[in-house]
Amino acid sequence: MAKHLALVGLPGSGKSTIGRQVARQGGWVFVDADHAIEERLGCSIKDYFAQHGEAAFREVEAQVLRTLLQAPQPTVIATGGGAVLKPENRVALREGCTVFYLHAAPEDIARRLRGDTVRPLLQGVDALQRLQALQKVRGPLYREVAHYVLDTQRNNPTQVARKICMQVDLAGLSGLGSI
């Protein structure tokens, strides 16, 4: 069994918030992949994106993801929303983690992210239209990589975190931490 959990989903679907709660409840390490990428880059993702473009960013993202998957301690990883775009990332996630897809409707995310200035793909555009376009491309990839799909629409982050912890227990992964 995989010793890591990974959360995938659209930007703003709750991966970091829920990932922190799952890690706290289980006594696991939590890593926000975007923060790990910024540490590696020495600048914000937004700035790197603006200077080098998405392709260069995706390469760094893949390198960081490989590093995170090699961590010796059980880890909950909140991936970036586009981590699934590279086929090698999908394979690495599927084989190296138990993956939970946090499915959220673009309309709900757009409402939550009104005024967001951090996510580069949502800047200077109609966020709802952009999220719908991202869902169309990424939704099937999230499903492809996921071992479990959770609808976050009718649940708050604490409820989703509890569901993940219960699924981890049911799947027999709880021996890796104290979830």
Short mmCIF file of N, CA, C and O in Angstrom, two decimals, residues 37-154:
data_model
loop_
_atom_site.label_atom_id
_atom_site.label_comp_id
_atom_site.label_asym_id
_atom_site.label_seq_id
_atom_site.Cartn_x
_atom_site.Cartn_y
_atom_site.Cartn_z
N ILE A 37 7.06 24.09 -4.03
CA ILE A 37 7.55 24.61 -5.31
C ILE A 37 8.12 26.02 -5.11
O ILE A 37 9.20 26.34 -5.60
N GLU A 38 7.39 26.86 -4.37
CA GLU A 38 7.87 28.23 -4.13
C GLU A 38 9.19 28.22 -3.36
O GLU A 38 10.07 29.04 -3.65
N GLU A 39 9.33 27.30 -2.42
CA GLU A 39 10.61 27.19 -1.70
C GLU A 39 11.73 26.85 -2.67
O GLU A 39 12.82 27.40 -2.60
N ARG A 40 11.47 25.91 -3.57
CA ARG A 40 12.48 25.51 -4.55
C ARG A 40 12.81 26.66 -5.49
O ARG A 40 13.97 26.87 -5.83
N LEU A 41 11.80 27.40 -5.92
CA LEU A 41 11.99 28.48 -6.89
C LEU A 41 12.60 29.74 -6.26
O LEU A 41 13.26 30.52 -6.94
N GLY A 42 12.30 29.96 -5.00
CA GLY A 42 12.74 31.19 -4.34
C GLY A 42 11.90 32.39 -4.72
O GLY A 42 12.32 33.54 -4.52
N CYS A 43 10.73 32.14 -5.28
CA CYS A 43 9.79 33.22 -5.62
C CYS A 43 8.39 32.63 -5.67
O CYS A 43 8.21 31.42 -5.55
N SER A 44 7.41 33.49 -5.84
CA SER A 44 6.03 33.00 -5.91
C SER A 44 5.78 32.29 -7.24
O SER A 44 6.44 32.57 -8.26
N ILE A 45 4.82 31.38 -7.24
CA ILE A 45 4.43 30.69 -8.47
C ILE A 45 3.93 31.72 -9.48
O ILE A 45 4.25 31.65 -10.66
N LYS A 46 3.18 32.70 -8.99
CA LYS A 46 2.64 33.74 -9.86
C LYS A 46 3.77 34.45 -10.61
O LYS A 46 3.71 34.64 -11.82
N ASP A 47 4.84 34.83 -9.89
CA ASP A 47 5.98 35.52 -10.52
C ASP A 47 6.72 34.60 -11.49
O ASP A 47 7.10 35.01 -12.58
N TYR A 48 6.92 33.35 -11.08
CA TYR A 48 7.63 32.39 -11.94
C TYR A 48 6.84 32.16 -13.23
O TYR A 48 7.39 32.14 -14.33
N PHE A 49 5.53 31.99 -13.07
CA PHE A 49 4.63 31.81 -14.21
C PHE A 49 4.78 32.98 -15.19
O PHE A 49 4.90 32.78 -16.39
N ALA A 50 4.75 34.20 -14.65
CA ALA A 50 4.83 35.40 -15.48
C ALA A 50 6.16 35.49 -16.21
O ALA A 50 6.21 35.91 -17.38
N GLN A 51 7.24 35.09 -15.57
CA GLN A 51 8.58 35.21 -16.17
C GLN A 51 8.92 34.05 -17.10
O GLN A 51 9.60 34.25 -18.11
N HIS A 52 8.49 32.84 -16.77
CA HIS A 52 8.96 31.66 -17.48
C HIS A 52 7.87 30.87 -18.21
O HIS A 52 8.20 30.00 -19.02
N GLY A 53 6.62 31.13 -17.89
CA GLY A 53 5.52 30.44 -18.56
C GLY A 53 5.11 29.15 -17.89
O GLY A 53 5.79 28.63 -16.99
N GLU A 54 3.99 28.62 -18.36
CA GLU A 54 3.42 27.42 -17.74
C GLU A 54 4.26 26.18 -17.96
O GLU A 54 4.42 25.37 -17.05
N ALA A 55 4.83 26.00 -19.15
CA ALA A 55 5.61 24.78 -19.42
C ALA A 55 6.79 24.64 -18.47
O ALA A 55 7.04 23.56 -17.92
N ALA A 56 7.52 25.73 -18.25
CA ALA A 56 8.66 25.69 -17.33
C ALA A 56 8.18 25.40 -15.90
O ALA A 56 8.81 24.62 -15.17
N PHE A 57 7.06 26.00 -15.53
CA PHE A 57 6.51 25.75 -14.21
C PHE A 57 6.15 24.29 -14.03
O PHE A 57 6.43 23.68 -13.00
N ARG A 58 5.53 23.69 -15.04
CA ARG A 58 5.09 22.28 -14.95
C ARG A 58 6.29 21.34 -14.77
O ARG A 58 6.18 20.31 -14.12
N GLU A 59 7.43 21.70 -15.36
CA GLU A 59 8.64 20.88 -15.16
C GLU A 59 9.11 20.92 -13.72
O GLU A 59 9.44 19.89 -13.13
N VAL A 60 9.14 22.11 -13.14
CA VAL A 60 9.53 22.25 -11.73
C VAL A 60 8.53 21.51 -10.85
O VAL A 60 8.91 20.80 -9.90
N GLU A 61 7.25 21.65 -11.16
CA GLU A 61 6.20 20.98 -10.40
C GLU A 61 6.42 19.47 -10.40
O GLU A 61 6.30 18.81 -9.35
N ALA A 62 6.77 18.91 -11.54
CA ALA A 62 7.00 17.46 -11.64
C ALA A 62 8.20 17.04 -10.80
O ALA A 62 8.17 16.00 -10.12
N GLN A 63 9.26 17.84 -10.82
CA GLN A 63 10.45 17.53 -10.01
C GLN A 63 10.11 17.54 -8.52
O GLN A 63 10.51 16.64 -7.77
N VAL A 64 9.38 18.55 -8.08
CA VAL A 64 9.00 18.66 -6.67
C VAL A 64 8.09 17.50 -6.27
O VAL A 64 8.27 16.90 -5.20
N LEU A 65 7.16 17.14 -7.13
CA LEU A 65 6.26 16.03 -6.82
C LEU A 65 7.04 14.73 -6.64
O LEU A 65 6.81 13.98 -5.69
N ARG A 66 7.99 14.47 -7.52
CA ARG A 66 8.82 13.26 -7.39
C ARG A 66 9.55 13.27 -6.05
O ARG A 66 9.63 12.24 -5.38
N THR A 67 10.08 14.41 -5.66
CA THR A 67 10.78 14.53 -4.37
C THR A 67 9.83 14.24 -3.21
O THR A 67 10.18 13.49 -2.29
N LEU A 68 8.64 14.81 -3.24
CA LEU A 68 7.67 14.62 -2.16
C LEU A 68 7.27 13.15 -2.03
O LEU A 68 7.08 12.65 -0.91
N LEU A 69 7.15 12.47 -3.15
CA LEU A 69 6.73 11.06 -3.13
C LEU A 69 7.83 10.14 -2.59
O LEU A 69 7.55 9.00 -2.24
N GLN A 70 9.04 10.66 -2.49
CA GLN A 70 10.14 9.87 -1.94
C GLN A 70 10.35 10.11 -0.45
O GLN A 70 11.24 9.51 0.15
N ALA A 71 9.52 10.95 0.15
CA ALA A 71 9.67 11.25 1.58
C ALA A 71 9.54 9.96 2.38
O ALA A 71 8.69 9.12 2.10
N PRO A 72 10.41 9.78 3.39
CA PRO A 72 10.37 8.54 4.16
C PRO A 72 9.15 8.44 5.10
O PRO A 72 8.70 7.35 5.42
N GLN A 73 8.62 9.58 5.54
CA GLN A 73 7.51 9.56 6.48
C GLN A 73 6.18 9.68 5.73
O GLN A 73 6.10 10.34 4.71
N PRO A 74 5.12 9.03 6.25
CA PRO A 74 3.79 9.15 5.62
C PRO A 74 3.37 10.62 5.55
O PRO A 74 3.44 11.34 6.54
N THR A 75 2.95 11.02 4.37
CA THR A 75 2.69 12.43 4.10
C THR A 75 1.36 12.62 3.39
O THR A 75 0.98 11.81 2.55
N VAL A 76 0.67 13.68 3.75
CA VAL A 76 -0.52 14.12 3.02
C VAL A 76 -0.05 15.26 2.12
O VAL A 76 0.48 16.26 2.60
N ILE A 77 -0.23 15.09 0.81
CA ILE A 77 0.24 16.07 -0.17
C ILE A 77 -0.95 16.74 -0.84
O ILE A 77 -1.78 16.07 -1.45
N ALA A 78 -1.03 18.05 -0.70
CA ALA A 78 -2.03 18.83 -1.45
C ALA A 78 -1.35 19.24 -2.74
O ALA A 78 -0.44 20.07 -2.74
N THR A 79 -1.74 18.62 -3.84
CA THR A 79 -1.10 18.92 -5.13
C THR A 79 -1.62 20.24 -5.68
O THR A 79 -2.68 20.72 -5.28
N GLY A 80 -0.90 20.79 -6.63
CA GLY A 80 -1.40 21.92 -7.39
C GLY A 80 -2.50 21.43 -8.31
O GLY A 80 -2.52 20.26 -8.69
N GLY A 81 -3.41 22.33 -8.67
CA GLY A 81 -4.55 21.94 -9.51
C GLY A 81 -4.17 21.33 -10.85
O GLY A 81 -4.89 20.51 -11.39
N GLY A 82 -3.01 21.72 -11.39
CA GLY A 82 -2.59 21.23 -12.70
C GLY A 82 -1.58 20.10 -12.67
O GLY A 82 -1.06 19.69 -13.70
N ALA A 83 -1.29 19.57 -11.49
CA ALA A 83 -0.28 18.51 -11.38
C ALA A 83 -0.61 17.30 -12.25
O ALA A 83 0.29 16.60 -12.70
N VAL A 84 -1.89 17.07 -12.51
CA VAL A 84 -2.30 15.89 -13.28
C VAL A 84 -2.11 16.06 -14.79
O VAL A 84 -2.32 15.12 -15.55
N LEU A 85 -1.71 17.24 -15.23
CA LEU A 85 -1.58 17.48 -16.67
C LEU A 85 -0.45 16.67 -17.31
O LEU A 85 -0.55 16.27 -18.46
N LYS A 86 0.62 16.43 -16.57
CA LYS A 86 1.74 15.65 -17.10
C LYS A 86 1.48 14.17 -16.86
O LYS A 86 1.26 13.76 -15.71
N PRO A 87 1.52 13.36 -17.92
CA PRO A 87 1.26 11.91 -17.75
C PRO A 87 2.16 11.26 -16.69
O PRO A 87 1.69 10.42 -15.92
N GLU A 88 3.42 11.67 -16.61
CA GLU A 88 4.31 11.04 -15.63
C GLU A 88 3.89 11.38 -14.20
O GLU A 88 4.09 10.59 -13.28
N ASN A 89 3.29 12.55 -14.01
CA ASN A 89 2.78 12.89 -12.67
C ASN A 89 1.59 12.00 -12.32
O ASN A 89 1.46 11.57 -11.17
N ARG A 90 0.73 11.75 -13.29
CA ARG A 90 -0.43 10.90 -13.02
C ARG A 90 0.02 9.50 -12.63
O ARG A 90 -0.49 8.91 -11.67
N VAL A 91 1.01 8.96 -13.34
CA VAL A 91 1.53 7.63 -13.01
C VAL A 91 2.16 7.64 -11.62
O VAL A 91 1.89 6.76 -10.79
N ALA A 92 2.98 8.64 -11.34
CA ALA A 92 3.66 8.73 -10.04
C ALA A 92 2.64 8.83 -8.91
O ALA A 92 2.79 8.17 -7.87
N LEU A 93 1.62 9.65 -9.08
CA LEU A 93 0.59 9.79 -8.05
C LEU A 93 -0.18 8.50 -7.86
O LEU A 93 -0.36 8.03 -6.73
N ARG A 94 -0.62 7.92 -8.93
CA ARG A 94 -1.45 6.70 -8.85
C ARG A 94 -0.67 5.56 -8.19
O ARG A 94 -1.23 4.80 -7.41
N GLU A 95 0.62 5.46 -8.52
CA GLU A 95 1.43 4.36 -7.99
C GLU A 95 2.05 4.66 -6.63
O GLU A 95 2.32 3.75 -5.86
N GLY A 96 2.28 5.94 -6.33
CA GLY A 96 3.00 6.29 -5.11
C GLY A 96 2.15 6.81 -3.98
O GLY A 96 2.66 7.12 -2.90
N CYS A 97 0.84 6.92 -4.19
CA CYS A 97 -0.06 7.52 -3.19
C CYS A 97 -1.41 6.83 -3.24
O CYS A 97 -1.73 6.16 -4.21
N THR A 98 -2.18 7.11 -2.21
CA THR A 98 -3.62 6.88 -2.29
C THR A 98 -4.18 8.26 -2.61
O THR A 98 -3.95 9.21 -1.86
N VAL A 99 -4.86 8.37 -3.74
CA VAL A 99 -5.26 9.68 -4.26
C VAL A 99 -6.76 9.90 -4.06
O VAL A 99 -7.58 9.06 -4.43
N PHE A 100 -7.06 11.07 -3.49
CA PHE A 100 -8.44 11.50 -3.31
C PHE A 100 -8.69 12.71 -4.21
O PHE A 100 -7.96 13.69 -4.13
N TYR A 101 -9.70 12.59 -5.06
CA TYR A 101 -10.11 13.71 -5.92
C TYR A 101 -11.20 14.47 -5.19
O TYR A 101 -12.26 13.93 -4.90
N LEU A 102 -10.92 15.72 -4.87
CA LEU A 102 -11.90 16.59 -4.22
C LEU A 102 -12.69 17.30 -5.31
O LEU A 102 -12.25 18.30 -5.86
N HIS A 103 -13.82 16.73 -5.64
CA HIS A 103 -14.64 17.27 -6.72
C HIS A 103 -15.52 18.40 -6.20
O HIS A 103 -16.25 18.23 -5.23
N ALA A 104 -15.40 19.55 -6.83
CA ALA A 104 -16.21 20.71 -6.49
C ALA A 104 -16.69 21.35 -7.78
O ALA A 104 -15.96 21.40 -8.77
N ALA A 105 -17.91 21.84 -7.77
CA ALA A 105 -18.47 22.49 -8.96
C ALA A 105 -17.75 23.82 -9.20
O ALA A 105 -17.50 24.57 -8.26
N PRO A 106 -17.41 24.11 -10.47
CA PRO A 106 -16.76 25.39 -10.78
C PRO A 106 -17.53 26.60 -10.24
O PRO A 106 -16.92 27.57 -9.80
N GLU A 107 -18.86 26.53 -10.23
CA GLU A 107 -19.67 27.65 -9.73
C GLU A 107 -19.40 27.90 -8.24
O GLU A 107 -19.29 29.05 -7.81
N ASP A 108 -19.28 26.82 -7.48
CA ASP A 108 -19.01 26.96 -6.04
C ASP A 108 -17.61 27.51 -5.80
O ASP A 108 -17.40 28.38 -4.94
N ILE A 109 -16.65 27.02 -6.56
CA ILE A 109 -15.28 27.49 -6.40
C ILE A 109 -15.18 28.97 -6.78
O ILE A 109 -14.54 29.75 -6.07
N ALA A 110 -15.80 29.36 -7.88
CA ALA A 110 -15.75 30.76 -8.33
C ALA A 110 -16.32 31.68 -7.25
O ALA A 110 -15.77 32.76 -7.00
N ARG A 111 -17.38 31.25 -6.60
CA ARG A 111 -17.98 32.04 -5.53
C ARG A 111 -16.99 32.19 -4.36
O ARG A 111 -16.81 33.26 -3.83
N ARG A 112 -16.34 31.09 -4.00
CA ARG A 112 -15.38 31.10 -2.89
C ARG A 112 -14.14 31.92 -3.19
O ARG A 112 -13.54 32.51 -2.31
N LEU A 113 -13.72 31.91 -4.46
CA LEU A 113 -12.45 32.56 -4.83
C LEU A 113 -12.61 33.99 -5.32
O LEU A 113 -11.64 34.58 -5.79
N ARG A 114 -13.79 34.54 -5.20
CA ARG A 114 -14.00 35.92 -5.63
C ARG A 114 -12.95 36.81 -4.95
O ARG A 114 -12.78 36.77 -3.75
N GLY A 115 -12.18 37.54 -5.73
CA GLY A 115 -11.16 38.43 -5.19
C GLY A 115 -9.80 37.78 -5.00
O GLY A 115 -8.87 38.41 -4.51
N ASP A 116 -9.65 36.50 -5.38
CA ASP A 116 -8.36 35.81 -5.23
C ASP A 116 -7.31 36.48 -6.12
O ASP A 116 -7.57 36.82 -7.26
N THR A 117 -6.12 36.68 -5.58
CA THR A 117 -5.04 37.28 -6.36
C THR A 117 -3.82 36.38 -6.43
O THR A 117 -2.77 36.79 -6.90
N VAL A 118 -3.95 35.15 -5.98
CA VAL A 118 -2.80 34.25 -5.89
C VAL A 118 -2.72 33.25 -7.04
O VAL A 118 -1.65 32.98 -7.56
N ARG A 119 -3.84 32.71 -7.47
CA ARG A 119 -3.83 31.64 -8.46
C ARG A 119 -3.64 32.22 -9.87
O ARG A 119 -4.52 32.87 -10.40
N PRO A 120 -2.47 31.94 -10.50
CA PRO A 120 -2.14 32.58 -11.77
C PRO A 120 -3.11 32.29 -12.90
O PRO A 120 -3.38 33.15 -13.72
N LEU A 121 -3.67 31.09 -12.94
CA LEU A 121 -4.57 30.76 -14.05
C LEU A 121 -5.94 31.42 -13.93
O LEU A 121 -6.73 31.38 -14.86
N LEU A 122 -6.21 32.05 -12.79
CA LEU A 122 -7.51 32.69 -12.60
C LEU A 122 -7.41 34.21 -12.60
O LEU A 122 -8.38 34.89 -12.30
N GLN A 123 -6.26 34.74 -12.96
CA GLN A 123 -6.05 36.19 -12.95
C GLN A 123 -6.46 36.80 -14.29
O GLN A 123 -6.15 36.27 -15.35
N GLY A 124 -7.14 37.92 -14.22
CA GLY A 124 -7.48 38.68 -15.42
C GLY A 124 -8.47 38.00 -16.35
O GLY A 124 -8.54 38.33 -17.52
N VAL A 125 -9.22 37.05 -15.83
CA VAL A 125 -10.20 36.34 -16.65
C VAL A 125 -11.50 36.18 -15.86
O VAL A 125 -11.52 36.41 -14.66
N ASP A 126 -12.54 35.76 -16.53
CA ASP A 126 -13.78 35.40 -15.85
C ASP A 126 -13.50 34.08 -15.15
O ASP A 126 -13.32 33.04 -15.79
N ALA A 127 -13.41 34.10 -13.81
CA ALA A 127 -13.02 32.91 -13.04
C ALA A 127 -13.94 31.73 -13.30
O ALA A 127 -13.48 30.60 -13.46
N LEU A 128 -15.24 31.97 -13.38
CA LEU A 128 -16.17 30.86 -13.60
C LEU A 128 -15.91 30.20 -14.95
O LEU A 128 -15.81 28.98 -15.04
N GLN A 129 -15.78 31.02 -16.00
CA GLN A 129 -15.52 30.44 -17.33
C GLN A 129 -14.20 29.68 -17.33
O GLN A 129 -14.11 28.59 -17.91
N ARG A 130 -13.19 30.23 -16.68
CA ARG A 130 -11.88 29.58 -16.63
C ARG A 130 -11.97 28.26 -15.86
O ARG A 130 -11.42 27.25 -16.29
N LEU A 131 -12.65 28.25 -14.73
CA LEU A 131 -12.80 27.02 -13.95
C LEU A 131 -13.60 25.96 -14.72
O LEU A 131 -13.27 24.77 -14.66
N GLN A 132 -14.62 26.39 -15.45
CA GLN A 132 -15.38 25.44 -16.27
C GLN A 132 -14.49 24.82 -17.35
O GLN A 132 -14.55 23.62 -17.60
N ALA A 133 -13.64 25.66 -17.97
CA ALA A 133 -12.72 25.15 -18.99
C ALA A 133 -11.69 24.20 -18.36
O ALA A 133 -11.38 23.14 -18.95
N LEU A 134 -11.18 24.56 -17.19
CA LEU A 134 -10.22 23.69 -16.50
C LEU A 134 -10.88 22.36 -16.14
O LEU A 134 -10.27 21.30 -16.29
N GLN A 135 -12.13 22.42 -15.66
CA GLN A 135 -12.84 21.19 -15.29
C GLN A 135 -13.02 20.26 -16.49
O GLN A 135 -12.87 19.05 -16.38
N LYS A 136 -13.30 20.86 -17.63
CA LYS A 136 -13.52 20.06 -18.85
C LYS A 136 -12.24 19.28 -19.21
O LYS A 136 -12.30 18.11 -19.57
N VAL A 137 -11.09 19.92 -19.09
CA VAL A 137 -9.82 19.29 -19.43
C VAL A 137 -9.32 18.40 -18.29
O VAL A 137 -8.91 17.26 -18.51
N ARG A 138 -9.36 18.93 -17.08
CA ARG A 138 -8.72 18.24 -15.95
C ARG A 138 -9.62 17.22 -15.26
O ARG A 138 -9.11 16.26 -14.66
N GLY A 139 -10.93 17.42 -15.29
CA GLY A 139 -11.84 16.50 -14.60
C GLY A 139 -11.57 15.04 -14.93
O GLY A 139 -11.42 14.21 -14.01
N PRO A 140 -11.48 14.67 -16.22
CA PRO A 140 -11.19 13.27 -16.54
C PRO A 140 -9.82 12.81 -16.03
O PRO A 140 -9.65 11.64 -15.67
N LEU A 141 -8.85 13.73 -15.98
CA LEU A 141 -7.52 13.37 -15.48
C LEU A 141 -7.53 13.15 -13.97
O LEU A 141 -6.87 12.25 -13.46
N TYR A 142 -8.30 13.98 -13.26
CA TYR A 142 -8.45 13.78 -11.81
C TYR A 142 -9.07 12.41 -11.55
O TYR A 142 -8.64 11.67 -10.67
N ARG A 143 -10.10 12.09 -12.32
CA ARG A 143 -10.76 10.78 -12.14
C ARG A 143 -9.82 9.63 -12.48
O ARG A 143 -9.84 8.60 -11.81
N GLU A 144 -9.02 9.82 -13.51
CA GLU A 144 -8.07 8.77 -13.93
C GLU A 144 -7.07 8.44 -12.81
O GLU A 144 -6.74 7.29 -12.57
N VAL A 145 -6.59 9.46 -12.13
CA VAL A 145 -5.54 9.27 -11.12
C VAL A 145 -6.11 8.88 -9.76
O VAL A 145 -5.42 8.28 -8.94
N ALA A 146 -7.38 9.19 -9.51
CA ALA A 146 -7.96 9.02 -8.18
C ALA A 146 -8.30 7.58 -7.84
O ALA A 146 -8.83 6.84 -8.67
N HIS A 147 -8.02 7.24 -6.60
CA HIS A 147 -8.50 5.99 -6.03
C HIS A 147 -9.90 6.21 -5.46
O HIS A 147 -10.71 5.29 -5.42
N TYR A 148 -10.15 7.44 -5.00
CA TYR A 148 -11.44 7.80 -4.40
C TYR A 148 -11.85 9.19 -4.89
O TYR A 148 -11.00 10.07 -5.02
N VAL A 149 -13.15 9.37 -5.12
CA VAL A 149 -13.69 10.68 -5.51
C VAL A 149 -14.64 11.13 -4.41
O VAL A 149 -15.54 10.38 -4.01
N LEU A 150 -14.42 12.33 -3.90
CA LEU A 150 -15.29 12.90 -2.86
C LEU A 150 -15.91 14.18 -3.38
O LEU A 150 -15.21 15.08 -3.84
N ASP A 151 -17.23 14.27 -3.28
CA ASP A 151 -17.93 15.50 -3.66
C ASP A 151 -17.87 16.44 -2.47
O ASP A 151 -18.39 16.12 -1.39
N THR A 152 -17.23 17.57 -2.64
CA THR A 152 -17.07 18.51 -1.52
C THR A 152 -18.19 19.53 -1.45
O THR A 152 -18.22 20.34 -0.52
N GLN A 153 -19.11 19.48 -2.38
CA GLN A 153 -20.13 20.52 -2.49
C GLN A 153 -21.03 20.62 -1.26
O GLN A 153 -21.34 21.70 -0.80
N ARG A 154 -21.45 19.51 -0.72
CA ARG A 154 -22.41 19.54 0.39
C ARG A 154 -21.74 19.33 1.75
O ARG A 154 -22.42 19.07 2.74
#
